CSV table of C-alpha atoms in Angstrom, one decimal:
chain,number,residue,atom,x,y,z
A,1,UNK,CA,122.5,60.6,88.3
A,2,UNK,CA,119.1,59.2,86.5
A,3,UNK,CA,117.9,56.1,87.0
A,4,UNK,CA,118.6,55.0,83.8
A,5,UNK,CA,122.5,55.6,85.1
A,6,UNK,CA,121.6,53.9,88.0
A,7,UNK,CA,120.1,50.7,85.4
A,8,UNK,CA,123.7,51.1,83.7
A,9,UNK,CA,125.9,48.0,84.9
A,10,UNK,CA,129.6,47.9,86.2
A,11,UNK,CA,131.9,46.7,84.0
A,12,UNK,CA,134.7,44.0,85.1
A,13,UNK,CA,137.9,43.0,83.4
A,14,UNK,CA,141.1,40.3,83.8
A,15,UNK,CA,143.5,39.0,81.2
A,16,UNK,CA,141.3,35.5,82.2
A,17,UNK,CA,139.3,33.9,84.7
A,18,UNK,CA,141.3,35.1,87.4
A,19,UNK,CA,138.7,38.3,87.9
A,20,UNK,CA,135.7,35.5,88.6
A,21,UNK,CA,137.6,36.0,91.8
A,22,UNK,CA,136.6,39.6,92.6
A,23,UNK,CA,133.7,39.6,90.5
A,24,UNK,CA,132.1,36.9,92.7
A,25,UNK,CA,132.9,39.5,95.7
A,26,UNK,CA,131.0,41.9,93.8
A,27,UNK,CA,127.9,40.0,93.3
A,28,UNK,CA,127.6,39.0,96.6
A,29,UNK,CA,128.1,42.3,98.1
A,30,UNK,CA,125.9,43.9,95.5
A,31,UNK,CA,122.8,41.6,94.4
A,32,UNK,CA,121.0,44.3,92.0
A,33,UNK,CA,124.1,45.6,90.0
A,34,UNK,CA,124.2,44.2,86.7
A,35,UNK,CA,127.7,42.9,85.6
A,36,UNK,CA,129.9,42.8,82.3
A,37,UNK,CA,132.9,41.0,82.2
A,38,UNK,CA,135.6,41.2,79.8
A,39,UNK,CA,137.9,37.6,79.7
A,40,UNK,CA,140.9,39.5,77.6
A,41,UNK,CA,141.9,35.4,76.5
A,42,UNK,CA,143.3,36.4,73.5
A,43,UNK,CA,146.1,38.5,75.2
A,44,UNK,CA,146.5,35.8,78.6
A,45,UNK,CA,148.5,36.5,80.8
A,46,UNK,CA,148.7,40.2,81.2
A,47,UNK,CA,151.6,39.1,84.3
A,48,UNK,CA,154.2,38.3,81.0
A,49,UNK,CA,153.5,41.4,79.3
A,50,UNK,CA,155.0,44.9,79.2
A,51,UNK,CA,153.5,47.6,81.0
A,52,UNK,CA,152.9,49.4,77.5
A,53,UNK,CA,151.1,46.3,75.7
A,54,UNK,CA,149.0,45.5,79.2
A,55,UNK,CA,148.0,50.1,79.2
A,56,UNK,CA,146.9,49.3,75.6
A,57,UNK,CA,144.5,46.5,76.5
A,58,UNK,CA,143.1,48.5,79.1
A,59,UNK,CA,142.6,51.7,77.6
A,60,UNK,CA,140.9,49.8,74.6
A,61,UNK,CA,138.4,47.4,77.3
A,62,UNK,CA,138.2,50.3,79.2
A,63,UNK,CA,136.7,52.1,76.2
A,64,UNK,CA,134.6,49.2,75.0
A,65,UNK,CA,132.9,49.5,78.5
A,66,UNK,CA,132.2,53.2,78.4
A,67,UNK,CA,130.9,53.2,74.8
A,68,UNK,CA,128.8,50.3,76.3
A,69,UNK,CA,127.6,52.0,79.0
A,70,UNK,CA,129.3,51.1,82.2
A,71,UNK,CA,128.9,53.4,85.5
A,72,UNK,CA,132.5,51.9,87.0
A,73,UNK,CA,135.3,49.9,86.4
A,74,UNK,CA,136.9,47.6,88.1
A,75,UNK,CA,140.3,46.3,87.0
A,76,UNK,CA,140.6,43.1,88.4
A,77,UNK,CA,143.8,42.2,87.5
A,78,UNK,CA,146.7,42.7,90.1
A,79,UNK,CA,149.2,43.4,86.4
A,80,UNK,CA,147.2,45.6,85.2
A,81,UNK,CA,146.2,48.1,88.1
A,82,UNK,CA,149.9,48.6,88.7
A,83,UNK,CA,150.5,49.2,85.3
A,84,UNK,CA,147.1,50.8,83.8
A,85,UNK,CA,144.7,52.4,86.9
A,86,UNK,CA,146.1,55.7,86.4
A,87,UNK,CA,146.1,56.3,82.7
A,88,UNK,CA,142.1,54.6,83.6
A,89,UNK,CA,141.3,57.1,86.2
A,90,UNK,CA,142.1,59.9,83.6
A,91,UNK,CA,140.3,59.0,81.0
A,92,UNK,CA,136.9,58.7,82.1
A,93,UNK,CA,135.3,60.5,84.3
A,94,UNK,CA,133.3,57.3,86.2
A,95,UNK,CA,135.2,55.6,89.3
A,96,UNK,CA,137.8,52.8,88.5
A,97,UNK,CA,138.4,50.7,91.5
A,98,UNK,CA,141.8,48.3,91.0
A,99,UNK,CA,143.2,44.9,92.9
A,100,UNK,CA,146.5,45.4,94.9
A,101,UNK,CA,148.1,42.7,96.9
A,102,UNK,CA,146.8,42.7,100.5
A,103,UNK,CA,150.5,44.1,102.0
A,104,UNK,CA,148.4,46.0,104.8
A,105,UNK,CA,145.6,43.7,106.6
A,106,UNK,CA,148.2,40.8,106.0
A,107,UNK,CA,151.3,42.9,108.3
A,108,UNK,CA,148.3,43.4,110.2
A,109,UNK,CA,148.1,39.2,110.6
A,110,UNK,CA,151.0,38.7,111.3
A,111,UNK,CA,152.8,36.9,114.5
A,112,UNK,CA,156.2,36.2,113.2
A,113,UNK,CA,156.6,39.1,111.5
A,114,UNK,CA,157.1,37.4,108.2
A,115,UNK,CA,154.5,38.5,105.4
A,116,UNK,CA,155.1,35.9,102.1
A,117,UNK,CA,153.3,37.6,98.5
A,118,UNK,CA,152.9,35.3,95.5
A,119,UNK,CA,152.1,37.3,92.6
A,120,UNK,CA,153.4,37.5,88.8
A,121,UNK,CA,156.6,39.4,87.7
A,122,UNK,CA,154.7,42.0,86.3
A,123,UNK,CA,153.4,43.1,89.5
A,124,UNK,CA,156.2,42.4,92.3
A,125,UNK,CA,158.3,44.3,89.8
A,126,UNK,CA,155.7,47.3,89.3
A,127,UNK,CA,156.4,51.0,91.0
A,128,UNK,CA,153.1,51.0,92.5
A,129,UNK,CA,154.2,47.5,94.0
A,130,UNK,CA,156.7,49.2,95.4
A,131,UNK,CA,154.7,51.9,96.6
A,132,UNK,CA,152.8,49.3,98.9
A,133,UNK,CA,155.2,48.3,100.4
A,134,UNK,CA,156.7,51.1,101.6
A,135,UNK,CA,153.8,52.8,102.9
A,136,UNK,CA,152.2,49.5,104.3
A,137,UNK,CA,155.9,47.2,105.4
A,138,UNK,CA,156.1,49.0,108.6
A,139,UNK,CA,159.2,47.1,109.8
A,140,UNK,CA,157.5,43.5,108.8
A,141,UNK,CA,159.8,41.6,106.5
A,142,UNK,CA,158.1,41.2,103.0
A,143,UNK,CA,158.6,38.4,101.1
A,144,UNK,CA,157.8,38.5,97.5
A,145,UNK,CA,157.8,34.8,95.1
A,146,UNK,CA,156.9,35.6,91.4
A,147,UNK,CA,155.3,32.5,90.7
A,148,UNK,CA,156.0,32.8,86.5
A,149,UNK,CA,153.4,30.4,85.0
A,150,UNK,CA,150.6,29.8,87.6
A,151,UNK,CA,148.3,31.8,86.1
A,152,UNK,CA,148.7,30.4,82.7
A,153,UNK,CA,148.6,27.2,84.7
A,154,UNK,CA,145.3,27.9,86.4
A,155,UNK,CA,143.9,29.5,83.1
A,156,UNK,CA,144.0,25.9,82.1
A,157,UNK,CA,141.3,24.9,84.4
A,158,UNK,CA,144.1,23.3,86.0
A,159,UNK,CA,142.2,24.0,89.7
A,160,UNK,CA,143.3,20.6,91.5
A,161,UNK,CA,145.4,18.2,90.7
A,162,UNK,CA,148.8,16.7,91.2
A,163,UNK,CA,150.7,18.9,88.9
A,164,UNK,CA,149.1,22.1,90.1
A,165,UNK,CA,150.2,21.1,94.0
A,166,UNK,CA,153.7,20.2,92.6
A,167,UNK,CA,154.0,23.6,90.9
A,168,UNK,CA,152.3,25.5,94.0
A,169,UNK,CA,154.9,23.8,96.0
A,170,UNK,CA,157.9,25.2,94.5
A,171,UNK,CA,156.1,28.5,95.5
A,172,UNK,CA,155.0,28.1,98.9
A,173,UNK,CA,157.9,26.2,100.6
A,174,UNK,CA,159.9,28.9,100.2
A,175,UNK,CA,157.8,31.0,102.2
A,176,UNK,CA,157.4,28.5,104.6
A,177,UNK,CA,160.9,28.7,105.0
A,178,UNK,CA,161.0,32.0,105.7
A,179,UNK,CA,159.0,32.1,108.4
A,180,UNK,CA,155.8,33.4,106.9
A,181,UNK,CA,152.8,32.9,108.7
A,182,UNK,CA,150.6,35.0,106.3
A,183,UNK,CA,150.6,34.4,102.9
A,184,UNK,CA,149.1,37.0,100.5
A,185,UNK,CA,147.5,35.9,97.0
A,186,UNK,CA,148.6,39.0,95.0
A,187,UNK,CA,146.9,37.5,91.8
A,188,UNK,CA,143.6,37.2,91.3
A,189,UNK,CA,144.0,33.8,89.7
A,190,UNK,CA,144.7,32.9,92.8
A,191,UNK,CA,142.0,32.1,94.8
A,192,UNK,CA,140.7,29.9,92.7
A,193,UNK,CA,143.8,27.4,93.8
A,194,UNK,CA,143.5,28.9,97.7
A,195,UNK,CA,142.5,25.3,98.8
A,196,UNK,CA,145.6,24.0,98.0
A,197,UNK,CA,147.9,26.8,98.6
A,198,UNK,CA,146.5,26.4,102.4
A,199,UNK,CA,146.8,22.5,102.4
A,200,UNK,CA,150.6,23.5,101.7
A,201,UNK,CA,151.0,25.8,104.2
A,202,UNK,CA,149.1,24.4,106.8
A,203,UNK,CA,146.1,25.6,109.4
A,204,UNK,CA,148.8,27.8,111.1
A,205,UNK,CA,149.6,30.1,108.2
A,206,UNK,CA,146.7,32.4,107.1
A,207,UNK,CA,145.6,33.2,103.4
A,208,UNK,CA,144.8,36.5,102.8
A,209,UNK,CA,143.0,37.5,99.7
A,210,UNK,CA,141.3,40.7,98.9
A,211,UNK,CA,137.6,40.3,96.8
A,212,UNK,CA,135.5,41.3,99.5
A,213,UNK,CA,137.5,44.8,99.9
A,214,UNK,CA,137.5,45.5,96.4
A,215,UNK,CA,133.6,45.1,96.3
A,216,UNK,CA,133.2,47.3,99.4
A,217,UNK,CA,135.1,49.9,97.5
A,218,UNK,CA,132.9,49.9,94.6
A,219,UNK,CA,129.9,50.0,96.3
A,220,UNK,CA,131.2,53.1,98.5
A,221,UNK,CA,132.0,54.8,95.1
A,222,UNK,CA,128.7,54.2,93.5
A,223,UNK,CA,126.9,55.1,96.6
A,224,UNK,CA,129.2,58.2,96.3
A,225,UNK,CA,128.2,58.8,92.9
A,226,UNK,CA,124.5,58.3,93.3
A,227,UNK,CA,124.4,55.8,90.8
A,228,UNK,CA,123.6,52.5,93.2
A,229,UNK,CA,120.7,50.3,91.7
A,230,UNK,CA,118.9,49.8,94.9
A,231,UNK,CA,116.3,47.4,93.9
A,232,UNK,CA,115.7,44.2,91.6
A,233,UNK,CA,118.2,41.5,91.0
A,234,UNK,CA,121.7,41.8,88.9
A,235,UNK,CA,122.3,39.9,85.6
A,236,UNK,CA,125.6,39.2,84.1
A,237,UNK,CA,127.1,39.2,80.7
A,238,UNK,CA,130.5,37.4,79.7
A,239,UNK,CA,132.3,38.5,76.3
A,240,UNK,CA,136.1,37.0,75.7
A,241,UNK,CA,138.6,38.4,73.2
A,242,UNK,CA,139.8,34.7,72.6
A,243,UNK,CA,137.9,31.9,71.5
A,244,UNK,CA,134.7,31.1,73.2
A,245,UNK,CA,134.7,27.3,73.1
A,246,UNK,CA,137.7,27.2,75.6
A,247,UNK,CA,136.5,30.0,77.9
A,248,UNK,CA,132.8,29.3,78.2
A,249,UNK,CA,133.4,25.6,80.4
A,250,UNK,CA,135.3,27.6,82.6
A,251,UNK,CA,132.8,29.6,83.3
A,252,UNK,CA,130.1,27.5,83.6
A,253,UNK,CA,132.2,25.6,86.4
A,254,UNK,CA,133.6,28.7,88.2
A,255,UNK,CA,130.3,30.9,87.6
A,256,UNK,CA,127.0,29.1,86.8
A,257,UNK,CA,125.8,26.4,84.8
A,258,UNK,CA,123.7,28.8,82.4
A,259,UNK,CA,126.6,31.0,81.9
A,260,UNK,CA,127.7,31.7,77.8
A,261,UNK,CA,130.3,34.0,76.7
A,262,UNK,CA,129.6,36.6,73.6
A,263,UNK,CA,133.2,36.9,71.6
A,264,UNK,CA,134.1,40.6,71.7
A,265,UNK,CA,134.9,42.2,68.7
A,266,UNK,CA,138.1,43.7,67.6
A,267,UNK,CA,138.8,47.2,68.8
A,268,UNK,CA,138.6,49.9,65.5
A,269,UNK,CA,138.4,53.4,67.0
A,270,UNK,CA,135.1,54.5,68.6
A,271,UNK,CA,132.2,51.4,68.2
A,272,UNK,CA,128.9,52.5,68.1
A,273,UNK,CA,126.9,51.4,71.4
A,274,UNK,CA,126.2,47.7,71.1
A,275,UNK,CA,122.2,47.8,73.0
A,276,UNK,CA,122.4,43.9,72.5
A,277,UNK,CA,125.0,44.0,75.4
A,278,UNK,CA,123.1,46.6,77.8
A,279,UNK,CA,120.3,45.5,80.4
C-alpha cells in the first residue's frame, strides 16, 4: 500500500460512548494511527434493536468511513459484531476487526468453574453468541445476565453514583450467586462502570474485558496489510449522528479536555469524500 494509504486513519464506531472503551486500547497500542470515531447517538442503544435495523446502521457508518477514507474498521460494539461483521467483511475489501465477549481467556480464569457474562439482549441472544460459547465453554458453566438498560444508563454519563451501583447490583449478585469467580463485560459500555462492577464482586472475582485484544488484532491486520503508519503521532476525530451538545461533555471527560464532536450528516446514497474529515 502507498503511504498516502498508510496516512489513511482507522475508522471506529459504537451506538455511544461505549467504543471510548476499545478505542482507548487502540490508541495506546497504536500511537501514530489517526482515529475517526462514529458516536451513532441518534440510534442509542444498538443492544434494543433488531438485527436488521442495527445491519442498516452499519452498512451505512461503514460506508461513511470508506467514502472517507478509512484503511480498517473496527466495530466496537459487542450488538453489532454479532449482528453486522459479516455483511462488513463483504463489503469492503479493508479488514474489519469486531468486539465479542471474552468467553475464552475468562474459562481460562477460572477456579470454580463458573464464568458470569453481562451483556445486552441483543448479544446473549445472537447466533454468533452462541457460537462462542460452544467452541470456547469447554465444560465451564456459562452464565449469561442481560443487563436491559445499563448501557442506556451509562450513556447518561451515569459513571458513579448510587443509582448506577443499585442497578449494577441487580446484575452482579446473581452471578455472585452462582458461583462465578470471573465475570466478563460483554459490552463495551462497560468498562467504563468496571470500578464498580469489581467493588460488587469483590477482590476475589476477576473482571475480564477485552480492549487491549481488539487493538492487538488491528495492528496484526494492518501490519498484514502493509498499511501501518510507522512514524509521527495519531490525531482523532469525533462525529455523532445525535446532537452534539449532549455527546461532546462526555467526551471531553472520558477522552480529552480538547475533544469536539462534528455532527455527521444524514446518509443519501454515495457522499462525495468529505477532505475536511481526513488527516
Amino acid at each position: 500500500m502507498t503511504q498516502a494509504g498508510n496516512e489513511s486513519p482507522i475508522g471506529v464506531f459504537d451506538s455511544g460512548v461505549g467504543g471510548l472503551t476499545i478505542m482507548r486500547a487502540v490508541r495506546q497500542a497504536l500511537p501514530c494511527e489517526h482515529l475517526v470515531y462514529i458516536a451513532d447517538a441518534a440510534y442509542v442503544p444498538y443492544g434494543q434493536k433488531s438485527p436488521e435495523q442495527i445491519r442498516h446502521r452499519a452498512m451505512a457508518i461503514g460506508g461513511f468511513l470508506v467514502q472517507h477514507g478509512a484503511k480498517a474498521i473496527v466495530v466496537a460494539c459487542n450488538t453489532a459484531t454479532a449482528a453486522a461483521i459479516d455483511l462488513l467483511r463483504e463489503q469492503w475489501p479493508i479488514p474489519v476487526v469486531g468486539v465479542e465477549p471474552a468467553i475464552k481467556p475468562a474459562v481460562a480464569a477460572t477456579r470454580s468453574g463458573v464464568v458470569g457474562v453481562l451483556a445486552t439482549p441483543a448479544t446473549l441472544s445472537s447466533e454468533r453468541y452462541r457460537r462462542l460459547m460452544h467452541r470456547f465453554a469447554n465444560g465451564i458453566r456459562i452464565v449469561a445476565q442481560p443487563c436491559a438498560g445499563l448501557a442506556e444508563h451509562i450513556e447518561r454519563g451515569e459513571f458513579d453514583g448510587e443509582r448506577t451501583e443499585q442497578l449494577l447490583r441487580g446484575f452482579v449478585e446473581p452471578l455472585l450467586t452462582e458461583g462465578a469467580d470471573v465475570i466478563v463485560l460483554g459490552c463495551t459500555h462497560y468498562p467504563l462502570v468496571a470500578h464498580i462492577v469489581q467493588r460488587i464482586a469483590g477482590p476475589g472475582v476477576a473482571i475480564i474485558e477485552n480492549g487491549m485484544a481488539v487493538a492487538k488484532e488491528v495492528a496484526k491486520q494492518l501490519t498484514l496489510c502493509g498499511s501501518a503508519r510507522s512514524s509521527g503521532t495519531g490525531g482523532e476525530i469525533f462525529w455523532s449522528s445525535g446532537p452534539t451538545q449532549h455527546i461532546e461533555p462526555l467526551l471531553i471527560e472520558l477522552w480529552a479536555p480538547q475533544a469536539s464532536v462534528r455532527r455527521l450528516p444524514e446518509f443519501h446514497g454515495s457522499a462525495e469524500r468529505d477532505s475536511n474529515a481526513m488527516f
